[in-house]
Short mmCIF file of C-alpha atoms in Angstrom, two decimals:
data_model
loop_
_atom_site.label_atom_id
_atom_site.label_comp_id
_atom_site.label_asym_id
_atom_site.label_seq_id
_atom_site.Cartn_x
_atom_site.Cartn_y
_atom_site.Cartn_z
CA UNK A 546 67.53 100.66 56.54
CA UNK A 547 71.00 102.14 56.96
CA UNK A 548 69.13 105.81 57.19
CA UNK A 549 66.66 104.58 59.65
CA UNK A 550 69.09 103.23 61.65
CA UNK A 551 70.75 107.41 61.56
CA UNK A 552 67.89 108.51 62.20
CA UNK A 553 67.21 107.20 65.30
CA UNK A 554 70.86 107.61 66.62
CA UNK A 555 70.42 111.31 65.72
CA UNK A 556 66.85 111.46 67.46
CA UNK A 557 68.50 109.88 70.86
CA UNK A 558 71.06 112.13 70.88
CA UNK A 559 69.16 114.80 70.90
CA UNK A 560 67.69 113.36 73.83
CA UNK A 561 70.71 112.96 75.62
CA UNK A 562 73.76 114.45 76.18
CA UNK A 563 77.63 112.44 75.71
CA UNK A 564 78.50 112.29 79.10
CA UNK A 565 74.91 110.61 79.74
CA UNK A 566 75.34 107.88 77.29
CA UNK A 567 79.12 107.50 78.42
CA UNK A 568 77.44 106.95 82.25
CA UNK A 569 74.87 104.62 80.95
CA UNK A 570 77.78 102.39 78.91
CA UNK A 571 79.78 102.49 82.01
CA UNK A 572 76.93 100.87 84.08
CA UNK A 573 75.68 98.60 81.27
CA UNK A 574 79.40 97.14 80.78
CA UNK A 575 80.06 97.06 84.48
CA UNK A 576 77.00 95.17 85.17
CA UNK A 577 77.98 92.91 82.73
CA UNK A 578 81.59 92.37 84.24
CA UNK A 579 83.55 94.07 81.40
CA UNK A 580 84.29 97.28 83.41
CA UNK A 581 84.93 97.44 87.74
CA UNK A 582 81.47 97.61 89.25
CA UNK A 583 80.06 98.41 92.66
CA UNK A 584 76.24 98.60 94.43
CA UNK A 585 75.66 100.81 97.25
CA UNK A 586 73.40 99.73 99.31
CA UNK A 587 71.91 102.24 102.62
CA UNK A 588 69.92 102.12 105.36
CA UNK A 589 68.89 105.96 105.55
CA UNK A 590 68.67 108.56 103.58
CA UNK A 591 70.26 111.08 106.13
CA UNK A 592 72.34 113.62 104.39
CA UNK A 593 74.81 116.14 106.12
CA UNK A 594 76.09 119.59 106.20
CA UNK A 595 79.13 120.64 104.12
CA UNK A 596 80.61 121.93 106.64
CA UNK A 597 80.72 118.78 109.07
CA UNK A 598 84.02 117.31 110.87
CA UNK A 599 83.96 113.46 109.69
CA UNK A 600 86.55 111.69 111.11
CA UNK A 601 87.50 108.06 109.10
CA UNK A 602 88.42 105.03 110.82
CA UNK A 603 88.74 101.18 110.04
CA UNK A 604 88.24 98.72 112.55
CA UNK A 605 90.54 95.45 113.46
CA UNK A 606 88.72 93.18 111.46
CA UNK A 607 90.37 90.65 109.19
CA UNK A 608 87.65 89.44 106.66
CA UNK A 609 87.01 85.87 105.36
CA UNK A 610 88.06 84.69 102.12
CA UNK A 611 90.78 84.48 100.10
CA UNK A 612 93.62 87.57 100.36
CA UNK A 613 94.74 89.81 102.91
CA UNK A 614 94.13 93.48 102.24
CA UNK A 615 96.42 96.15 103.57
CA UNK A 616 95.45 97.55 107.27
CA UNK A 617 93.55 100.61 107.02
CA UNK A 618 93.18 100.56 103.31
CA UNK A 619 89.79 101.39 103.59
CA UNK A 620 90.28 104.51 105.60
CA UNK A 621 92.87 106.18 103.54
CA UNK A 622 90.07 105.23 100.48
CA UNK A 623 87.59 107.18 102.34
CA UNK A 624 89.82 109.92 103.06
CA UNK A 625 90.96 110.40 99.37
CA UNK A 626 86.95 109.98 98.26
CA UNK A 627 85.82 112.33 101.21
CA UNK A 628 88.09 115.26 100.99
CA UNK A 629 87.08 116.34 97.55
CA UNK A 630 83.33 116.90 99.30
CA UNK A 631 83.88 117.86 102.74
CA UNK A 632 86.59 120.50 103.72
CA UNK A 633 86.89 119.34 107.85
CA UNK A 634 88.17 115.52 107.31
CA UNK A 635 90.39 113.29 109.89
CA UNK A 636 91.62 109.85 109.11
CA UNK A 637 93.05 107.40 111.72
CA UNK A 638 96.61 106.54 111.29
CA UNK A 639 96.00 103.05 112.16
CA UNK A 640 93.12 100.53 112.81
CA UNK A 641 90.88 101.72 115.65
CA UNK A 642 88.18 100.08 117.43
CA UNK A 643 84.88 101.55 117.68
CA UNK A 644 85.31 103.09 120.93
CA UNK A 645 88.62 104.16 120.48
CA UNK A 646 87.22 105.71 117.44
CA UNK A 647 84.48 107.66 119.08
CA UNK A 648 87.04 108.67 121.62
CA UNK A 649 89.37 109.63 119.10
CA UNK A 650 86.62 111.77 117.38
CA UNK A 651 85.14 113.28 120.69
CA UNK A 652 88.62 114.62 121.25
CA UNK A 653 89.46 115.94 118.10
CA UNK A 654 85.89 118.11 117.86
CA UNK A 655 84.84 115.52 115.04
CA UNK A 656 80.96 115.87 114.51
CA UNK A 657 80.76 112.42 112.98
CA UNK A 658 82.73 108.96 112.74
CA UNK A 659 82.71 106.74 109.27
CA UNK A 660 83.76 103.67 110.66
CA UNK A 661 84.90 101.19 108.12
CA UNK A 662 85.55 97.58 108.00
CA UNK A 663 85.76 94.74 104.72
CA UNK A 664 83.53 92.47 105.48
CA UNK A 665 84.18 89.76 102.81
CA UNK A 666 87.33 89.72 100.17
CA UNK A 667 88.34 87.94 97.19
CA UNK A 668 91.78 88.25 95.69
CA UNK A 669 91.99 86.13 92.36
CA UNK A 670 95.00 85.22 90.48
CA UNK A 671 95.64 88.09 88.13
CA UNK A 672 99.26 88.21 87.37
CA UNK A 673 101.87 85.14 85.80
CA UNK A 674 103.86 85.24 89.96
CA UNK A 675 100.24 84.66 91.63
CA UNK A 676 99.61 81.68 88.86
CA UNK A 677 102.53 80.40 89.87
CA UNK A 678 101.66 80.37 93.54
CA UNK A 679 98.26 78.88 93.88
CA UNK A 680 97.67 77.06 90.35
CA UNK A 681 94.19 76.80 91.08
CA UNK A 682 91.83 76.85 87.91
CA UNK A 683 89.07 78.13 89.95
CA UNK A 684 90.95 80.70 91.36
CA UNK A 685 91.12 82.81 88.15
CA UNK A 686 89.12 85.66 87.65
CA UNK A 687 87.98 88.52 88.68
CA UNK A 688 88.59 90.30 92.20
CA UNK A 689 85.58 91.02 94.61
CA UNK A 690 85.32 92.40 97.92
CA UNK A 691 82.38 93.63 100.36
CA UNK A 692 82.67 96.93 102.52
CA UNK A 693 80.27 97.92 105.92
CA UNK A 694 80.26 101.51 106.54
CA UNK A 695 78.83 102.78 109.87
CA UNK A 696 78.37 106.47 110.02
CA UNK A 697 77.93 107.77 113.76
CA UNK A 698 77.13 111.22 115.73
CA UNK A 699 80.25 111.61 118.06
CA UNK A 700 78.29 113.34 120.87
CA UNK A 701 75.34 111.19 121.20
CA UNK A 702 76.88 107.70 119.36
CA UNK A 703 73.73 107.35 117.26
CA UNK A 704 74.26 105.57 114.40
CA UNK A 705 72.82 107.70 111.76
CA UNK A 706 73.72 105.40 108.36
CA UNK A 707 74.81 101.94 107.33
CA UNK A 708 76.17 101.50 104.10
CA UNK A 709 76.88 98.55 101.86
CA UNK A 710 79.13 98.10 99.25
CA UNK A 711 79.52 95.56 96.79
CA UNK A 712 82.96 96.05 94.62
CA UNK A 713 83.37 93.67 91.85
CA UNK A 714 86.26 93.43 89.10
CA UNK A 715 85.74 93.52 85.18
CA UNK A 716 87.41 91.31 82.57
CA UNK A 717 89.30 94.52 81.41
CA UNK A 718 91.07 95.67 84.14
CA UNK A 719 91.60 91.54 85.56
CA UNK A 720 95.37 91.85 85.50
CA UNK A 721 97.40 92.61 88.39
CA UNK A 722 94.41 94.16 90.14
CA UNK A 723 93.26 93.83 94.24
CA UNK A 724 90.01 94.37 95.87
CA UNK A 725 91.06 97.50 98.00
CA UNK A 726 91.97 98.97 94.40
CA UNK A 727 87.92 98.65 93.53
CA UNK A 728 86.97 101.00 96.32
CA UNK A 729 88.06 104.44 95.41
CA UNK A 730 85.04 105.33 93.09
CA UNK A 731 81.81 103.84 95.31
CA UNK A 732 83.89 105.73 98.61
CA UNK A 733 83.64 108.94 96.37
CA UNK A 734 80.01 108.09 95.11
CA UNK A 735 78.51 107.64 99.42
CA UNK A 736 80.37 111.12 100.11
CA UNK A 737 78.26 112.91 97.07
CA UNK A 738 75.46 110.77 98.01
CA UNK A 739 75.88 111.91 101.76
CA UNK A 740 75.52 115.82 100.61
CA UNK A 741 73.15 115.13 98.55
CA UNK A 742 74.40 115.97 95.22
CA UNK A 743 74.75 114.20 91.92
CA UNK A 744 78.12 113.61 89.85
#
């Protein structure tokens, strides 16, 4: 039994390389809510030229639910996740509004706006201090948040994408953890999936 069970390890191996398998794990233990997961969900498939001007901007919004997040966390995620793929990136320094954001854009020669907002946030108790604030049983767990992305043409203010995404927490990396924190890998994963390429 023992060399069966070799056997077919060895024959999906060969099948599939480490870094695969290390991907597929990932997933399989995010989806189950060991590791961080996310779901990206968008409207079009519209992809874009390496060399376009994106400037990043988060609107005013404060989202429902429980926690805070920082102002313009989300745009200085995007920035980090977006620079790695596109060479010609702006961020705001501050939360914008949408036309201030288009103006902001138009003036700066930006070809398109990501305009950001959290649309839903949920900041469990994760450390001993935040226990001792809320001591709320059903407030442990795991930290979850919801992002819109709107991705716009500056000269004609077509809205060319609308993006999705669904952050949640795992059991392993529960302590001391926030839902902005969650965002830096599905940020990175829409700018790949904007130029079309794969990890």
């Amino acid at each position: 039994m023992r060399f069966l069970g070799l056997l077919l390890m060895l024959s999906l191996a060969g099948c599939m390389n480490l870094s695969d398998m290390a991907r597929g794990a990932g997933y399989h233990l995010g989806d189950a809510g060991i590791l961080d997961h996310s779901q990206t969900s968008r409207m079009s498939p519209w992809r874009l030229q390496p060399d376009s001007f994106i400037f990043i901007a988060q609107g005013h919004f404060a989202p429902p639910g429980y926690g805070y997040p920082r102002p313009n966390i989300i745009a200085e995620e995007a920035f980090e996740g977006f620079v790695e793929y596109f060479p010609l990136v702006r961020r705001a320094e501050q939360p914008l509004g949408l036309d201030e954001a288009l103006n902001r854009a138009a003036a700066l020669g930006a070809h398109y706006v990501l305009y950001t907002r959290f649309a839903a946030v949920d900041d469990r108790i994760g450390t001993v201090e935040e226990w001792d604030d809320e001591r709320a049983l059903d407030r442990l767990g795991v930290d979850s948040g919801v992002v819109q992305l709107m991705l716009i043409e500056t000269g004609t203010r077509y809205m060319v994408d609308t993006a999705t995404i669904r952050a949640r927490g795992g059991l392993l990396t529960l302590y001391d953890t926030k839902p902005e924190e969650l965002l830096g890998d599905p940020l990175r994963e829409y700018a790949r999936n904007l130029l079309g390429v794969s990890r």
